Each structure stands twice: as C-alpha cells, then as structure tokens.
Amino acid sequence: MTPQIVDLIVIAAIGLNFVALGVSRARTVIHAVALQGLLLGILPLFVHPHLGLRGALLAVGTIIIKGIVIPRLLFRALREVTLQREVRPLVGFIASLLLGAVVTGLAVMFSYTLPLAREHAEQLLVPASLATILCGLLLMTTRLKAVLQVLGYLMLENGIFMFGLLLLEAMPFLVEVGVLLDLFTGVFVMGIIMFHINRAFDSVSTEHLARLKD
Amino acid sequence: MWMIVLLLLPACLALAIWLAPSERVRPWLVPLGASIYLAAAQFVVWGDIPADQLSAFDGWLQLDPVGKLVLAYLSAFFCLCAWYVPGYLALRAERPNRVFCANLLLALAMMTLVVLSHHLGLMWIGMEATTLASAPLLYFNHNARSLEATWKYLIVGSVGIALALLGSFFLAYSAIHAGLESTLLFDDLVALGPQLSPPWLRAAFVLLFVGYGAKMGLAPMHTWKPDAYGEAPGVVGALLAGGVTSCAFLAVLRVQQICAGSSQADVTREMMVGMGLLSMAVAGVFMVGQRDFKRMLAYSSVEHMGILVLGIGLGAAGVYGALLHLFNNGFTKCILFLSAGNIHRAYGSKSVDVVVGALRRVPLSGALFLTGFLAITGAPPFGPFLSEFTIANAAFSTGNFWAGGAYLALLAVVFVGMGTTVLGVVQGNPPAGDERGEFRDSWRTTAPLVVALGLILMLGLYIPAPLESLLRSAAAAMEAPR
C-alpha cells in the first residue's frame, strides 16, 4: 500500500514541475512550488513509517517552512512590488515545457544507469529527485524575474530533499533542521534583496542587473 | 569545552555589537572582539591542550591538524581586517553600521563552525550560513551596482552550495550502496574511504568539488567574484578573498581527504590539477587589459584559488605548498584589497583611466599596493614566492611536466597582465586640480597592512618551528592512510 502512495505523491511532484515551468503568472508558480513543498512534507511519513516522532516532527517542520512560511514570504514580496502579469522569460513557456520534458526523460534514463541499493531500485524517488533538480535549474536560468529565480532555487532544493529521503534513517535530525533553517534564511535574505531591487529599479526583473561586466 | 568557547565567542560578540547603542563606539568593538578571538584561537592551536578537550558532541566538532592550521590562519587574518574597520567606517559616517559590524562577527562565527565541524552536514550548514551572513556586508553601499553584485553572489553561491548538499547526500549513499552503515561523520568516512562504492563516490566528489568550488570561486563558477569584489567595500573584499574562500577551500580539502584513501584518489587529483590550471588560465585572460583594478584583484583571487587546488592535486610536496600558500595568499590579499580600497577612496574611481600616480597622492597605500602586487606574483623575498615555488617544484618532481610548465607560463601571463594595471595605477602624476575627497593615508587605514606585510616577509624568510611542524602534520593528514 505505502509504496503506491509514495509513487503517487512523487508523480504529483513531477507534475508540479511542469506547472511551474509552463505558466506565466508568478502567483501560480508560487502556489505550485508551495504545493510541492507540502507534498514533500508528508512524504517522509510514507517512506519511513517507522520513524515515529522524528519523522512526524520533520514532516511538520517541512510543511510549515516549505509549504507555508516561504510561500507567504514570497507572496508578500510580490505584493510589495505591484505585480505585473506578464513575465518575459528568456525561453518561452512552450519551449521551457518541452525542455522540462526532455530533462525529465534524461533524468529517468540516467537514474536507470545508476547503481542503486536493491531496496531503492524500484522506487521513483531517485528519477523524480534528479528531474526536479534539473527543472529547478532550468527555471532559475531561463527566467528574469527575481522571484522566479528564487522559486527555481526552491525547486532545486525540493529535488535534493527527495534524494535525502533515501538517507533519512542515517541523517541526524539536527542536520535536517539546519538545512531547513538555512533554506528559510536564504529565501528571507533573497526576499530583502528583491525588495531593494524593486525600489532601486522600479521592477523586479534581473534584466537591470547587467551593468557589471568586463 | 574549548570547541564551544571558540564557536560561541564570536557569536556572542556579534550580539553584543548588535546591541551596542553608539554608532561611534561600535566600529571599535569589531577589532576588540577580533583580538579576543585571536587570543583564544591561538591559545587553542599552540597551547598544549589534550586532544580529548579538542572534541565536542561525539566528535561532531573537532580540531585536527588541518583545522588547527586554518584556525591559526583565519583568526590572524580576520584580526588584521578588523583593525582596518574603524578607520574605514569613520570615513563612511553617513551610513548606519550596526548590521555591518554585527555581521562581520557573525560571519566569523559561521566560518569557525566550518573549521571545527567534523560532520559534512554540519559543515554544509556552516558554509551556507557564511554565505548568508556575508551578503549584507556586500550590500553595504546600498546602490544599484552593489545590489546586482549581492544578487549574483547569493544566487550563484546558493546553487553551488545546493549542489554540495546533493554531493554530501551522494557520499552518504556511497556507504549505503557498499552495504555499510551510512554516515556523514568525517572520521568515519575517512576510515571507510577504501570501501565506499566507487561510482557514487566519484559523483559525490564532482558535486562537492563543483559546489564548494563555486564558493571558492574556481573557474568556470567564478562569475560572481569580479562583481562582488568590485562593488564591495575593500575590507569586505579582503574578507571574502581571504576568509570565506579559504573556508570553502577547507571544505574541498576535507572531501579530498576522504577520497585520498579510496580507489578514486587518482581521478580526483587529476580533476583538481585540471580545475586549478583552468582557473589560472581564465584569470590570466581576464587580467590582461583589465581597466578596473578592483576587478583585477578578483581575478587574482580566482588565480590563487586555482593554485591552491593545483597544489592539493599534485599531492605530497604540493599539499605542503598549498597549505603554506593559504597563509601567504590571505595576508597578501589583505594588503592588496585594503590598499586598493584606500586608493579607490582617494580618487573616487577604480578605473585605471582616472587613477594615475597613486604613489604621489597616497604614498603609503600606493607603495603597499605595489609591494603587494610584487609579493602575490611571486617575487622574493616574500612568502608567496616560497609557496608558489614549492608547488612548481612538486609538479616537476612528481613528473607532471605539462602541468608544471603550464603553471609557470600562466604565472608569467598573470605577472604581465597584473603588472600593466598596477604600474598604471601607481606611476605618473596624479590628475591636477581634481582633488576629489580629502582622503589621505592615516595610521588607521594603513597600520594593519604594514603588519600583514611584515607577516608575509617573515613567512618568506623564516617559518617558525611550531608552524613548520603543524604544516608537516597537516600535509601528512592529507595523504592516504596507508
């Protein structure tokens, strides 16, 4: 029963990668990444049902930070900057969807060549993790809006989190908490800088950040 | 006990500085705190403290010879920079300095965490926190250009560090795949090195090297560096070039230490040699004809990070040279960045087209800038000559003639490229009738530089016996435990 639930959640998380890559409204992308964070938050309960209190605490912490606090922070940042609807990416939405499909395919193919421990070979977790990491990188590099670059970074982190689930039993609790805390602080600092970008340029597009070069 | 003291001391000092009410007194608390930290750190390194007292939390925090070496360096380097801070902030009295001063000490606390941690997860947390603590320092000037630099620093640094996290996970997985108990404790991993699953270990090394290499500013992940160093105040540039990047170098050292005993040792060494030479080459290309002398220093930092990993990649004698170069590079960078900051302030520009005749307008800073250039490019009798020569020697004595030849050729390119810019800045007559600002050399903005110069002169002529033996034992720890 549990492996099917895990696979379902993981597939939903991959689907959210495509939502994030394919829509133009920054608000929708925040929703997608937040939902992905929520799904990842409940994942430990199914991957390691026997972890008990530790697993539950981690789930709650992940849901609060990835699913609630960070999205609220980003929404706040968006409100401050009087959102315009259009987000002009470097690569169009259809093209980024196609690229997303390509990197997801590559991730699946690559993960079959990886030598996995027997108990992990059947799971979708590793290909999904690699796919999410690559989609996150794609989002970061093809979008100009600062908030979308931050969301790409969050997706990248979500992918790494999925891989980390394989190691949950071995990973000390303190490290998990530290990683979450660093993520939160990172987004917080980026949010502040984003606010300043907006004030300095009257726009949150990083296009304006191109004055420094050789 | 000592581990906790070293960690909490700078953190508490940061808090105290944050709470200090006076804008005038606060800058002086930074060198004061740094001096206390220096005393504590040097006592821990050189005092005869039994090994069991240099470990805390079941070995999560621990001070081994490599850590001692970096701690001895870091505390001295930070103290030098800190004594420059009051002089600098006195010139920038118009800007609030609470965040700046507190974050300097906070960054020190996080760097200490990186140095002390013997757990790869904890080390990662420290490294990421170092990035975040130093971002507000970069943004001190609060203008559009520093904003751009800070954003790039955050984004490139965060992606790099995220890859390093994935690499740490891969490393833990390499133990699981080999049927071992998975762990991220450094000592366990070094002991398990030979048994770790080779494909996962190799992948982990690549990710960790790329990730922490991005923090070090190795090419091709160096893109944040010229912008960050160009726009940050001189003292922040120095702190990044000598402090944060050195901590990232320590992280790379730790990873290499795990690989040294494994089947992948030769592959990882070759990768380090390749990346080292690539960084030197990229730096050389961008240094020739560079019109902005602060960006030039950033490329010099890229070059010297390349030299550091090249030395590690060459093994044995090269490791010794690289560890010595950590000291030499850091102290020389302190001179270069701070004197460049002074010159920048005296002219209100950092372009070679405007800045001419620094030796006349700010004689001491100009002379220090020139001397720093000679030292960093390997002119005797300064310290960098010795360490750069040791690395060249290591290349030829281990039969790496191509690497050694390329290394010497690139050093020559850098010498010419950097020399053209530096001589343009210091020589000639300053533009007449254009007395921008009232900045003149004072003891507050030059004394730390003179001390740093004394240190690299000493390291070039004579290495004290305790330091020598620490260097030897740290270099031995980097070798495969056979």
mmCIF file of C-alpha atoms in Angstrom, chain A residues 97-203:
data_model
loop_
_atom_site.group_PDB
_atom_site.id
_atom_site.type_symbol
_atom_site.label_atom_id
_atom_site.label_comp_id
_atom_site.label_asym_id
_atom_site.label_seq_id
_atom_site.Cartn_x
_atom_site.Cartn_y
_atom_site.Cartn_z
ATOM 1 C CA LEU A 97 7.792 22.903 -21.056
ATOM 2 C CA LEU A 98 9.452 20.931 -23.843
ATOM 3 C CA LEU A 99 12.871 21.388 -22.241
ATOM 4 C CA GLY A 100 11.347 20.278 -18.932
ATOM 5 C CA ALA A 101 10.061 17.122 -20.598
ATOM 6 C CA VAL A 102 13.481 16.482 -22.131
ATOM 7 C CA VAL A 103 15.380 16.866 -18.844
ATOM 8 C CA THR A 104 12.798 14.705 -17.036
ATOM 9 C CA GLY A 105 13.300 11.990 -19.637
ATOM 10 C CA LEU A 106 17.050 12.287 -19.289
ATOM 11 C CA ALA A 107 16.766 12.096 -15.504
ATOM 12 C CA VAL A 108 14.731 8.883 -15.724
ATOM 13 C CA MET A 109 17.136 7.327 -18.201
ATOM 14 C CA PHE A 110 20.139 8.377 -16.156
ATOM 15 C CA SER A 111 18.726 7.016 -12.928
ATOM 16 C CA TYR A 112 18.342 3.565 -14.519
ATOM 17 C CA THR A 113 22.064 3.521 -15.167
ATOM 18 C CA LEU A 114 22.803 4.455 -11.554
ATOM 19 C CA PRO A 115 23.834 1.590 -9.321
ATOM 20 C CA LEU A 116 21.200 1.785 -6.591
ATOM 21 C CA ALA A 117 20.910 -0.312 -3.481
ATOM 22 C CA ARG A 118 18.379 -3.093 -4.014
ATOM 23 C CA GLU A 119 15.683 -1.634 -1.795
ATOM 24 C CA HIS A 120 15.720 1.652 -3.741
ATOM 25 C CA ALA A 121 15.912 0.303 -7.282
ATOM 26 C CA GLU A 122 12.141 0.015 -7.716
ATOM 27 C CA GLN A 123 11.255 3.441 -6.369
ATOM 28 C CA LEU A 124 10.512 6.540 -8.371
ATOM 29 C CA LEU A 125 12.240 8.703 -5.795
ATOM 30 C CA VAL A 126 15.650 8.910 -7.471
ATOM 31 C CA PRO A 127 14.486 9.774 -11.020
ATOM 32 C CA ALA A 128 11.962 12.245 -9.585
ATOM 33 C CA SER A 129 14.651 13.872 -7.476
ATOM 34 C CA LEU A 130 17.012 14.299 -10.433
ATOM 35 C CA ALA A 131 14.166 15.571 -12.644
ATOM 36 C CA THR A 132 13.142 18.163 -10.062
ATOM 37 C CA ILE A 133 16.735 19.319 -9.607
ATOM 38 C CA LEU A 134 17.130 19.801 -13.347
ATOM 39 C CA CYS A 135 13.756 21.555 -13.732
ATOM 40 C CA GLY A 136 14.709 23.860 -10.871
ATOM 41 C CA LEU A 137 17.972 24.743 -12.586
ATOM 42 C CA LEU A 138 16.033 25.332 -15.802
ATOM 43 C CA LEU A 139 13.633 27.699 -14.073
ATOM 44 C CA MET A 140 16.497 29.595 -12.450
ATOM 45 C CA THR A 141 18.430 30.097 -15.644
ATOM 46 C CA THR A 142 15.617 30.929 -18.060
ATOM 47 C CA ARG A 143 13.620 33.428 -16.005
ATOM 48 C CA LEU A 144 14.446 37.067 -15.497
ATOM 49 C CA LYS A 145 12.155 37.880 -12.598
ATOM 50 C CA ALA A 146 13.988 37.698 -9.320
ATOM 51 C CA VAL A 147 11.085 35.922 -7.622
ATOM 52 C CA LEU A 148 11.068 33.183 -10.256
ATOM 53 C CA GLN A 149 14.787 32.628 -9.800
ATOM 54 C CA VAL A 150 14.170 32.156 -6.097
ATOM 55 C CA LEU A 151 11.377 29.693 -6.919
ATOM 56 C CA GLY A 152 13.755 27.798 -9.180
ATOM 57 C CA TYR A 153 16.185 27.574 -6.286
ATOM 58 C CA LEU A 154 13.386 26.239 -4.077
ATOM 59 C CA MET A 155 12.555 23.589 -6.654
ATOM 60 C CA LEU A 156 16.210 22.594 -6.790
ATOM 61 C CA GLU A 157 16.167 22.248 -3.010
ATOM 62 C CA ASN A 158 12.963 20.181 -3.197
ATOM 63 C CA GLY A 159 14.721 17.780 -5.554
ATOM 64 C CA ILE A 160 17.641 17.426 -3.195
ATOM 65 C CA PHE A 161 15.206 16.877 -0.337
ATOM 66 C CA MET A 162 13.688 13.935 -2.248
ATOM 67 C CA PHE A 163 17.104 12.325 -2.580
ATOM 68 C CA GLY A 164 17.718 12.993 1.085
ATOM 69 C CA LEU A 165 14.675 10.855 1.914
ATOM 70 C CA LEU A 166 16.685 7.783 0.941
ATOM 71 C CA LEU A 167 19.074 8.658 3.756
ATOM 72 C CA LEU A 168 16.573 9.761 6.332
ATOM 73 C CA GLU A 169 17.389 6.974 8.749
ATOM 74 C CA ALA A 170 21.074 7.813 8.594
ATOM 75 C CA MET A 171 20.777 11.577 8.616
ATOM 76 C CA PRO A 172 20.892 13.185 12.052
ATOM 77 C CA PHE A 173 17.838 15.211 12.914
ATOM 78 C CA LEU A 174 19.940 18.269 13.639
ATOM 79 C CA VAL A 175 21.244 18.370 10.079
ATOM 80 C CA GLU A 176 17.732 18.192 8.614
ATOM 81 C CA VAL A 177 16.620 21.057 10.809
ATOM 82 C CA GLY A 178 19.742 23.031 9.954
ATOM 83 C CA VAL A 179 19.156 22.591 6.246
ATOM 84 C CA LEU A 180 15.565 23.776 6.577
ATOM 85 C CA LEU A 181 16.640 26.743 8.650
ATOM 86 C CA ASP A 182 19.317 27.707 6.134
ATOM 87 C CA LEU A 183 16.772 27.462 3.349
ATOM 88 C CA PHE A 184 14.415 29.740 5.216
ATOM 89 C CA THR A 185 17.118 32.295 5.995
ATOM 90 C CA GLY A 186 18.327 32.145 2.412
ATOM 91 C CA VAL A 187 14.909 32.938 0.998
ATOM 92 C CA PHE A 188 14.441 35.616 3.626
ATOM 93 C CA VAL A 189 17.688 37.360 2.621
ATOM 94 C CA MET A 190 16.828 36.967 -1.062
ATOM 95 C CA GLY A 191 13.422 38.485 -0.317
ATOM 96 C CA ILE A 192 15.036 41.536 1.243
ATOM 97 C CA ILE A 193 17.369 41.963 -1.711
ATOM 98 C CA MET A 194 14.394 41.523 -4.062
ATOM 99 C CA PHE A 195 12.593 44.311 -2.279
ATOM 100 C CA HIS A 196 15.633 46.530 -2.763
ATOM 101 C CA ILE A 197 15.917 45.614 -6.437
ATOM 102 C CA ASN A 198 12.353 46.747 -6.841
ATOM 103 C CA ARG A 199 12.972 50.016 -5.050
ATOM 104 C CA ALA A 200 16.132 50.743 -6.974
ATOM 105 C CA PHE A 201 14.835 49.918 -10.460
ATOM 106 C CA ASP A 202 11.041 50.047 -10.113
ATOM 107 C CA SER A 203 10.937 46.497 -11.388
#
